[in-house]
Short mmCIF file of C-alpha atoms and ligand atoms in Angstrom, two decimals:
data_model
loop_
_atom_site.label_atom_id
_atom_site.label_comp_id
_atom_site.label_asym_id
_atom_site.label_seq_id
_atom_site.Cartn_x
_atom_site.Cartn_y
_atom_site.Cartn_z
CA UNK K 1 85.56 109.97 -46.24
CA UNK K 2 82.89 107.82 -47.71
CA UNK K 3 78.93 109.14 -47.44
CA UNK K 4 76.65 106.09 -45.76
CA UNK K 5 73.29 105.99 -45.50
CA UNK K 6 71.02 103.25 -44.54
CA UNK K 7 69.64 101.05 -47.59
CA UNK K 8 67.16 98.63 -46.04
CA UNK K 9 64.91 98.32 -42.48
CA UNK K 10 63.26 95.88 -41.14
CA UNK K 11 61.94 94.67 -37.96
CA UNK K 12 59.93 91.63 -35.87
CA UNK K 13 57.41 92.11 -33.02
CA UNK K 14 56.60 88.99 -31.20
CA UNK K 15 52.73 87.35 -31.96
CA UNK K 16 51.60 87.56 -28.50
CA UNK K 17 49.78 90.74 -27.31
CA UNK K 18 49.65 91.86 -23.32
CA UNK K 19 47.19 94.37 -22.97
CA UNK K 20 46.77 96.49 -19.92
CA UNK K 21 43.61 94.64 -19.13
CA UNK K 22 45.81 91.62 -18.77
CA UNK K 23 48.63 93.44 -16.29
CA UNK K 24 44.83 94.11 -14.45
CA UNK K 25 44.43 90.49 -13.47
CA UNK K 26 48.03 90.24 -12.16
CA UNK K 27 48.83 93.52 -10.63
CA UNK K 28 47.33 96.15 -8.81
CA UNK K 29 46.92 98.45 -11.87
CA UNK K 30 44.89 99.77 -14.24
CA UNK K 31 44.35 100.36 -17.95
CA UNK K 32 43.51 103.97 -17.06
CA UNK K 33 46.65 104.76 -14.84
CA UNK K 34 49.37 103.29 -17.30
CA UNK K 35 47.46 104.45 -20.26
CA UNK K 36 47.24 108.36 -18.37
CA UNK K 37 50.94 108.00 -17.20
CA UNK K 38 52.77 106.60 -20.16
CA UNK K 39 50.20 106.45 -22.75
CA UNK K 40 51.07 102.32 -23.41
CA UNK K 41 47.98 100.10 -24.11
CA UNK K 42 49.74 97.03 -24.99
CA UNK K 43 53.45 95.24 -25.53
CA UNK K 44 54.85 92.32 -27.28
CA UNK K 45 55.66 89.01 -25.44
CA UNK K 46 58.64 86.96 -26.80
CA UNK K 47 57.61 83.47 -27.06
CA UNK K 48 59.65 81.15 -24.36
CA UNK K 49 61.59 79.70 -27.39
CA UNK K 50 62.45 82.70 -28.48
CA UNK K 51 66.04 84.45 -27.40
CA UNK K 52 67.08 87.84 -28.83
CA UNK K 53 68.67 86.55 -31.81
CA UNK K 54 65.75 84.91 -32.84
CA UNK K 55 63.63 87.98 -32.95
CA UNK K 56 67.24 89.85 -34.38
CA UNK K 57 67.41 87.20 -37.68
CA UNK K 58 63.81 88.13 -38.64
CA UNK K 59 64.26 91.89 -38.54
CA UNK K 60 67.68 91.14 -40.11
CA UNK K 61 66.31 88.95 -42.90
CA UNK K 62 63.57 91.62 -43.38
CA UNK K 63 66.32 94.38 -43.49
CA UNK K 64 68.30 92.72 -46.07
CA UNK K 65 66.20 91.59 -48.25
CA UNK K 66 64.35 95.87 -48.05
CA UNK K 67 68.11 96.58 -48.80
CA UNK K 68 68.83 93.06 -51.63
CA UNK K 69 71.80 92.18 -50.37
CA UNK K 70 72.01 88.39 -49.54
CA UNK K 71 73.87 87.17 -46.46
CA UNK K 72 76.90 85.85 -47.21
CA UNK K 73 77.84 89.58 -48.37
CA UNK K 74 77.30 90.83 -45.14
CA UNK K 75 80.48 92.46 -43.84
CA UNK K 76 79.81 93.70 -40.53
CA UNK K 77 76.70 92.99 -37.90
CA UNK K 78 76.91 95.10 -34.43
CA UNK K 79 73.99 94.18 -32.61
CA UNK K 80 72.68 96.83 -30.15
CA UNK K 81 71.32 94.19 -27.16
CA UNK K 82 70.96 94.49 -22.98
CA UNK K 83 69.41 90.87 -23.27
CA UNK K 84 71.49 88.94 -25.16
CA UNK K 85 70.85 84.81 -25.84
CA UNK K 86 73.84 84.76 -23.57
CA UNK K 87 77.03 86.66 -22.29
CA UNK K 88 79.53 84.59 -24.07
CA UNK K 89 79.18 84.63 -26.72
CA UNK K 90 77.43 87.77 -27.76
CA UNK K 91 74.11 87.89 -29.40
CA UNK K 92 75.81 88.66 -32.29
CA UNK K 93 77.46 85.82 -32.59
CA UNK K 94 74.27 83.83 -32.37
CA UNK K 95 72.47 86.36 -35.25
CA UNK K 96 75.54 85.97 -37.66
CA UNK K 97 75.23 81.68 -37.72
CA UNK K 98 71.54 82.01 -37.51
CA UNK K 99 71.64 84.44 -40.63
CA UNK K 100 74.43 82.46 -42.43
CA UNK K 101 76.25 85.68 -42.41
CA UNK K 102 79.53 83.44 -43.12
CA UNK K 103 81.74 85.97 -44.13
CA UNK K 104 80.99 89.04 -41.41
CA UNK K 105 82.24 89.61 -38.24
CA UNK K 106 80.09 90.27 -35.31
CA UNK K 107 79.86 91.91 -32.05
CA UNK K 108 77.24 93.72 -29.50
CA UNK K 109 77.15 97.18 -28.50
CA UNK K 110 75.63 97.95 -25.15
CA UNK K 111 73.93 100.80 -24.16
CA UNK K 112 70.38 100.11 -23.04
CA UNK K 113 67.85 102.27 -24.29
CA UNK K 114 70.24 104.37 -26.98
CA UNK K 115 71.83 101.12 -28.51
CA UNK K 116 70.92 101.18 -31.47
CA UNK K 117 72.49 105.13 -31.95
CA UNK K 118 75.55 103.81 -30.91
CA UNK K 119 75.89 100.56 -32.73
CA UNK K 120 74.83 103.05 -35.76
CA UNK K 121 77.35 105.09 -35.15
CA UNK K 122 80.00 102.43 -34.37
CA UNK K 123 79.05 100.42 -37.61
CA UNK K 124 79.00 103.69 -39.78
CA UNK K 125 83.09 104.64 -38.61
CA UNK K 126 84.20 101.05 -40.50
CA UNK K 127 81.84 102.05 -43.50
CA UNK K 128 83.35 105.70 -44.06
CA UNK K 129 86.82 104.48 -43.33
CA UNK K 130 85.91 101.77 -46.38
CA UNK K 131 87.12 98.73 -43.57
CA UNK K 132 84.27 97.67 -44.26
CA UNK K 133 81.67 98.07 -47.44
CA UNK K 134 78.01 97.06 -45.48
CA UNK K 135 76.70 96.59 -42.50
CA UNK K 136 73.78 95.09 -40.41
CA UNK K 137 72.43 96.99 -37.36
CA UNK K 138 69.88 95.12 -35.26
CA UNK K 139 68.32 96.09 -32.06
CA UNK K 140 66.93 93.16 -30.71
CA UNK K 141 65.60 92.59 -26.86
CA UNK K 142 63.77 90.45 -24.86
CA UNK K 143 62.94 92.95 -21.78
CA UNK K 144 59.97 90.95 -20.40
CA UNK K 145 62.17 88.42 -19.18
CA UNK K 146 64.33 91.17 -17.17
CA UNK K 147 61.49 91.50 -15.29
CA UNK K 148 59.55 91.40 -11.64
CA UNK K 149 56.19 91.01 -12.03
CA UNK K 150 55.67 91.94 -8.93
CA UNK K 151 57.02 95.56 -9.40
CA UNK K 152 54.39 97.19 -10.70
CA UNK K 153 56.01 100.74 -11.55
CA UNK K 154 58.65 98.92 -13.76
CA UNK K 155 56.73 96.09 -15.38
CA UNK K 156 54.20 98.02 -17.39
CA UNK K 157 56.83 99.62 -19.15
CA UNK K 158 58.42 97.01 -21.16
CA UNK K 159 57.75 94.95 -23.97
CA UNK K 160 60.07 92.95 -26.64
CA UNK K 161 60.95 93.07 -30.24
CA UNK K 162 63.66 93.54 -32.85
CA UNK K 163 64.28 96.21 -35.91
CA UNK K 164 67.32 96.11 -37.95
CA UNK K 165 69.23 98.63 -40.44
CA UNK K 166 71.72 98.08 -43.23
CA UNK K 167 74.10 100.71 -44.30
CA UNK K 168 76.79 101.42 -46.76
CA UNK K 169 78.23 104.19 -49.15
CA UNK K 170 75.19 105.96 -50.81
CA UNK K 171 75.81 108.64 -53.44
CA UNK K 172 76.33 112.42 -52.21
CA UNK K 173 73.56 113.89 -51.10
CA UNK K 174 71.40 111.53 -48.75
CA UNK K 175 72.98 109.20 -46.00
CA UNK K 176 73.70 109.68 -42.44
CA UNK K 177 74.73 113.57 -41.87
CA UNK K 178 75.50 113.14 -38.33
CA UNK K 179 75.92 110.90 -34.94
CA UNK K 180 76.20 111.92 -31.48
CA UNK K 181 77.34 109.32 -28.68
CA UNK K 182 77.30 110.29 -24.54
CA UNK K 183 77.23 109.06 -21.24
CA UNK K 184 77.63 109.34 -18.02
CA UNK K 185 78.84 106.29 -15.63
CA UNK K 186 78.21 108.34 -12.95
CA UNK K 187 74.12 108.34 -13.02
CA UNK K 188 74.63 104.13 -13.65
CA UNK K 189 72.45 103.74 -10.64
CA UNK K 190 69.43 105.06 -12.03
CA UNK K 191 68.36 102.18 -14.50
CA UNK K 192 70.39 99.50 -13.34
CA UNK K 193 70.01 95.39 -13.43
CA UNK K 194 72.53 94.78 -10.57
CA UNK K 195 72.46 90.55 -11.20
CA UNK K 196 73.96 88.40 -13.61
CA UNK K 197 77.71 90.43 -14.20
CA UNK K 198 80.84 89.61 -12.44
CA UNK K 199 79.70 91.92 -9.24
CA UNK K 200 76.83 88.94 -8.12
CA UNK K 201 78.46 85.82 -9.70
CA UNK K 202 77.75 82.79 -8.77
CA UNK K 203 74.24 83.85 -8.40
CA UNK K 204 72.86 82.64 -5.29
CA UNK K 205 69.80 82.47 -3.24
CA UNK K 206 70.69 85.29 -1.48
CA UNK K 207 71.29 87.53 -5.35
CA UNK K 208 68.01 85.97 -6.43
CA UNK K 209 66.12 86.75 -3.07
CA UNK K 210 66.94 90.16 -3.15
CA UNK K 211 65.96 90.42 -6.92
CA UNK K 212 69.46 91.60 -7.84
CA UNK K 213 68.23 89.70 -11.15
CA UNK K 214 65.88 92.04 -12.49
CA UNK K 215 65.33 95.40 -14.04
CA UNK K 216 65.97 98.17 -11.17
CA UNK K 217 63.82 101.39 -12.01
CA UNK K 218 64.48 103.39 -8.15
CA UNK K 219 65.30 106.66 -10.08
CA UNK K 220 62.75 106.49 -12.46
CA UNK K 221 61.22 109.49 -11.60
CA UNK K 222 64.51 111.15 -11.41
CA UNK K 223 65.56 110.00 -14.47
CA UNK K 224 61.93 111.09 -16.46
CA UNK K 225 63.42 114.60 -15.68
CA UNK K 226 66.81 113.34 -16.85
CA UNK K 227 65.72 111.73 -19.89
CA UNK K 228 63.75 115.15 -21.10
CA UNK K 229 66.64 117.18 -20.81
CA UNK K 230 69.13 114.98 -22.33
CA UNK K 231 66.76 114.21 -25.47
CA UNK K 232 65.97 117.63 -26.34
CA UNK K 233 70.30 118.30 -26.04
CA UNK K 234 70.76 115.09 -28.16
CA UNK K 235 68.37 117.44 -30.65
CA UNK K 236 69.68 120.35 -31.06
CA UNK K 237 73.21 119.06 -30.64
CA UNK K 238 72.39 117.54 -34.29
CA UNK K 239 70.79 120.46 -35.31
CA UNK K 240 73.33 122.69 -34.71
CA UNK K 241 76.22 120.50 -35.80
CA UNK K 242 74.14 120.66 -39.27
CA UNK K 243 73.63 124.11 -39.31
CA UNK K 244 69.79 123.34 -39.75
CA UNK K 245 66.69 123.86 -37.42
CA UNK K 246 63.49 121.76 -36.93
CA UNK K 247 61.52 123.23 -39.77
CA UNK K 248 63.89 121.42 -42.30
CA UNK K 249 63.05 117.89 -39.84
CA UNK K 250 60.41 115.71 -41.54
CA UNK K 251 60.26 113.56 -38.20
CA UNK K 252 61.54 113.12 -35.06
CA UNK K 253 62.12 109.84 -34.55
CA UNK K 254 63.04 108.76 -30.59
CA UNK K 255 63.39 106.27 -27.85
CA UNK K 256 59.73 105.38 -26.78
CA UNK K 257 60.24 105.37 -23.12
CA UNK K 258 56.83 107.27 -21.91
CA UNK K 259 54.67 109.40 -23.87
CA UNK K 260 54.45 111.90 -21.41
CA UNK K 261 58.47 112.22 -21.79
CA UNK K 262 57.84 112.69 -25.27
CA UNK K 263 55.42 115.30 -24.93
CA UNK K 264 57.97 117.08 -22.42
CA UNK K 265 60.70 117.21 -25.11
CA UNK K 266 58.61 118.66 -27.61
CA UNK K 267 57.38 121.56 -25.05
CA UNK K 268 61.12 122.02 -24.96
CA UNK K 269 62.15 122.38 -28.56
CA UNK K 270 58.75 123.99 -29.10
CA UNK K 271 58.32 121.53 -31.62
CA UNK K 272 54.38 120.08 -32.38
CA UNK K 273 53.63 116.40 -31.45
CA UNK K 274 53.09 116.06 -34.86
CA UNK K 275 56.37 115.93 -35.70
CA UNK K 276 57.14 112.71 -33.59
CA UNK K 277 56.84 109.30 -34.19
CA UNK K 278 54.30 107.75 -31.70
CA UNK K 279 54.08 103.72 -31.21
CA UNK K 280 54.97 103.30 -27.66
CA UNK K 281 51.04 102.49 -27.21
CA UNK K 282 51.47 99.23 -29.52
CA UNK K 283 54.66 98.30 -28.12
CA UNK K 284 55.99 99.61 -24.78
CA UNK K 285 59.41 100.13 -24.18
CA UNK K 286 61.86 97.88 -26.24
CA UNK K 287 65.10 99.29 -25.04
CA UNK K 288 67.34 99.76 -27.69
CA UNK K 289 64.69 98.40 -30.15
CA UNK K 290 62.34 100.88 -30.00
CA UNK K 291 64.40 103.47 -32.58
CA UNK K 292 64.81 100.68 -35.30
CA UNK K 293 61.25 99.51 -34.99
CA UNK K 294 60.04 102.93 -35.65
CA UNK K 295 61.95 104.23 -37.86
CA UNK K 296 61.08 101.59 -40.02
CA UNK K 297 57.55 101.29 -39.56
CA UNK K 298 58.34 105.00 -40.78
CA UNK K 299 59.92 103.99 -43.78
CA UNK K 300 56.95 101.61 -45.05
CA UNK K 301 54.03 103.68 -43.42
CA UNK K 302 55.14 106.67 -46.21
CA UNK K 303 56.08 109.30 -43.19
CA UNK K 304 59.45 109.68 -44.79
CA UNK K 305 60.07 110.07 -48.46
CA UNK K 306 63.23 110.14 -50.40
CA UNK K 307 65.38 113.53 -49.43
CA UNK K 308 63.53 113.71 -46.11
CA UNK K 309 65.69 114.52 -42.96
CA UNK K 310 65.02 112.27 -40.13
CA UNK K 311 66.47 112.85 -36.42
CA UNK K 312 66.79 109.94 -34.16
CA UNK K 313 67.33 110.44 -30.68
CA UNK K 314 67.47 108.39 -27.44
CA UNK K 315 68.05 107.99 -23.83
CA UNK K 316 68.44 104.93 -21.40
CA UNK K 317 70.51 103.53 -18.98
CA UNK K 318 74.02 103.81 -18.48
CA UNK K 319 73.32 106.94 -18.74
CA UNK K 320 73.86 107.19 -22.46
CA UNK K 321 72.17 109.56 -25.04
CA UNK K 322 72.64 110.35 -28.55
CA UNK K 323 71.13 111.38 -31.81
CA UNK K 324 71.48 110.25 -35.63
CA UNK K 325 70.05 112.89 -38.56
CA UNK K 326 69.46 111.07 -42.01
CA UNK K 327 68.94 112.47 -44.99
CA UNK K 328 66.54 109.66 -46.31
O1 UT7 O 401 64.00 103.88 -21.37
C1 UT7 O 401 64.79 104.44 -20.36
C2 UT7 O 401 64.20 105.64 -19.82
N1 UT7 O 401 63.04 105.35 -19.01
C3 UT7 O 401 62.79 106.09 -17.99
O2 UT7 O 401 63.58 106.98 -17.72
C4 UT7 O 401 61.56 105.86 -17.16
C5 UT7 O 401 61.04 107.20 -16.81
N2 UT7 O 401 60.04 107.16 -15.78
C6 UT7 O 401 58.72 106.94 -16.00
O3 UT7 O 401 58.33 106.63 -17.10
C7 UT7 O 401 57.76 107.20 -14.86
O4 UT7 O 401 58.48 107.77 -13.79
C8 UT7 O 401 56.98 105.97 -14.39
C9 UT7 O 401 55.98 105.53 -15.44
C10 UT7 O 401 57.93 104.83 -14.08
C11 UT7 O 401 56.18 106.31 -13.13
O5 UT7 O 401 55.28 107.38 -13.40
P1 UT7 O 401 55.10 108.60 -12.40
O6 UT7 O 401 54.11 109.51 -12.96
O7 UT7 O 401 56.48 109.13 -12.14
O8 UT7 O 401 54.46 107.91 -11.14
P2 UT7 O 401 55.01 107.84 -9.64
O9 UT7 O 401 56.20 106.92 -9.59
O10 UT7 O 401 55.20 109.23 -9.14
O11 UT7 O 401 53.81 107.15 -8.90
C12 UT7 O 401 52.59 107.81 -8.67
C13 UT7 O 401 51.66 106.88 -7.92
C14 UT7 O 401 52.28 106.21 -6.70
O12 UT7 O 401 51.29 106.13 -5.71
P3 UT7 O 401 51.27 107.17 -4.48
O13 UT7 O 401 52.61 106.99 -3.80
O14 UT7 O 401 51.12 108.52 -5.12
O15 UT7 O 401 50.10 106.72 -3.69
C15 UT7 O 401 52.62 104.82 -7.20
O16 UT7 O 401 52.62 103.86 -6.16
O17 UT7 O 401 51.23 105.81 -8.79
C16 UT7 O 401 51.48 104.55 -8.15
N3 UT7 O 401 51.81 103.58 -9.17
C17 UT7 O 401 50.89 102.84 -9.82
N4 UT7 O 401 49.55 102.80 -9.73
C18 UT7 O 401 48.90 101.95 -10.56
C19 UT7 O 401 53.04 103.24 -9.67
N5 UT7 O 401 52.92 102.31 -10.61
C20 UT7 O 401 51.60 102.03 -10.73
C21 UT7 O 401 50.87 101.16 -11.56
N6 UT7 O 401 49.51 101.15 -11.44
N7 UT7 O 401 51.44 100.36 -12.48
#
């Protein structure tokens, strides 16, 4: 089997800023109780001519060029996506002409929040196998327009944006040491957009009435308590599998769902705050964006060095969870 590590990141956040004081003059809310409850101060808003693949072929383009490969040698491009351009085709389709990535092949992976741990490890089996000698990872979504604005528990959270990857065989030593992939269909109800599959097709007055066409967040609180559990398992599921502990991590880097989830994982690994990456105040919750975004604003920020090891975990609808540990 062929060692793969990732050789480039990149990643695009929308221009437009929507502070909490903004949410203020449309919602009963305030800067205090989203900052206190899930320590976000502001997200990204896509513009309204932007899809998902538009924000995906900047963080792509950024990614490639980090890694200097040029697009036509792309091989493969899994894009991680719960809001693509469209359905058919997927928003990887749209990415691959958009990039001129002529001679790849292209497909999403969906599974909200942890997407972009799963396309990783999807894209890394054709890599190792040597199917396939590179390939592009992007995370992109466009969350905002999932959205009732009305819903004032759900709306703060989210925010849009894109970060991209690009592996292929790296020299012994470094690369990708592990992924982790799970789920469980039967907690699907817990973050759930009910409109817009085969279940509420045609959409109708009556699906759009009932707001079958936007994000549902009922469990949220359940799935808080959820989401700390299965984060700090997705953890030291890598750990162990490595035979390491989290002294030898550099950084954690996870899903930014809440802070205050964040802070409950690291009570649980007994594991200092210091040791994971924070942005979710800049950005909000990106979905399966979030890990790519961060990991590499980690790259170019100087938090991880060459022959650093680097955990990503994540949690999100579906349920799905996972983790990815890097030797940088
Ligand atoms: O990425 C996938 C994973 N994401 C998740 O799993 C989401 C996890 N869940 C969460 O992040 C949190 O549960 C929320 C941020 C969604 C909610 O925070 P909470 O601390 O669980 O608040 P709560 O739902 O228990 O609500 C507390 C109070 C309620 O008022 P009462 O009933 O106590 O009078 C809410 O109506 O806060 C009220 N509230 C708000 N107040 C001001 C809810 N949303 C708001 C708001 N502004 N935006």
């Amino acid at each position: 089997m062929k060692r793969v590590g990732i050789i480039g990141t990149g990643s695009y956040l929308p221009e437009k800023v929507l502070s909490n004081f903004d949410l203020e003059k449309i919602l009963d809310t305030s800067d205090e109780w989203i900052t206190t409850r899930t320590g976000i101060r502001e997200r990204r808003l896509a513009r309204a001519d932007e899809a998902a693949s538009d924000l995906a072929k900047v963080a792509g383009e950024r990614a490639l060029m980090d890694a200097g490969i040029a697009p036509e040698e792309v091989e493969l491009i899994v894009m991680a996506t719960i809001t693509p351009d469209t359905h058919c085709p997927a928003g990887a389709n749209w990415l691959e002409a958009k990039l001129g990535a002529v001679n790849a092949v292209s497909f999403d992976v969906t599974a909200a929040c942890t997407g972009f741990i799963f396309a990783l490890s999807v894209a890394e089996q054709y890599i190792k196998t040597g199917i396939y000698r590179n390939a592009l990872i992007v995370a992109s979504e466009i969350m905002t327009r999932t959205l009732d604005w009305t819903d004032r528990e759900t709306c703060i959270l989210w925010g849009d944006g894109a970060g991209a990857a690009v592996i292929t065989e790296v020299e012994d030593g470094r690369g990708i040491l592990s992924t982790h992939i799970h789920s469980d269909g039967a907690g699907g109800d817990t973050l759930l957009m009910p409109g817009g599959g085969s279940k509420t097709t045609p959409i109708s007055y009556e699906s759009v009435d009932k707001k079958l066409h936007t994000l549902n967040m009922i469990g949220a609180n359940q799935s808080f308590k959820v989401a700390v559990k299965r984060f700090a398992e997705a953890c030291e599921e890598a750990l162990y599998h490595n035979d390491l502990t989290l002294d030898d991590i550099k950084v954690i880097i996870p899903h930014q769902a809440n802070l205050r989830i964040l802070q409950g994982v690291a009570k649980r690994l007994n594991v200092s705050m210091d040791k994971v990456y924070v942005n979710i105040d800049r950005y909000g919750n990106i979905s399966s964006a979030t890990v790519p975004i961060a990991l590499d604003e980690a790259a170019r920020d100087g938090t991880i060095q060459p022959g650093d090891l680097v955990l990503l975990a994540a949690f999100g609808g579906g349920l799905t969870w996972g983790s990815a540990l890097i030797r940088w």
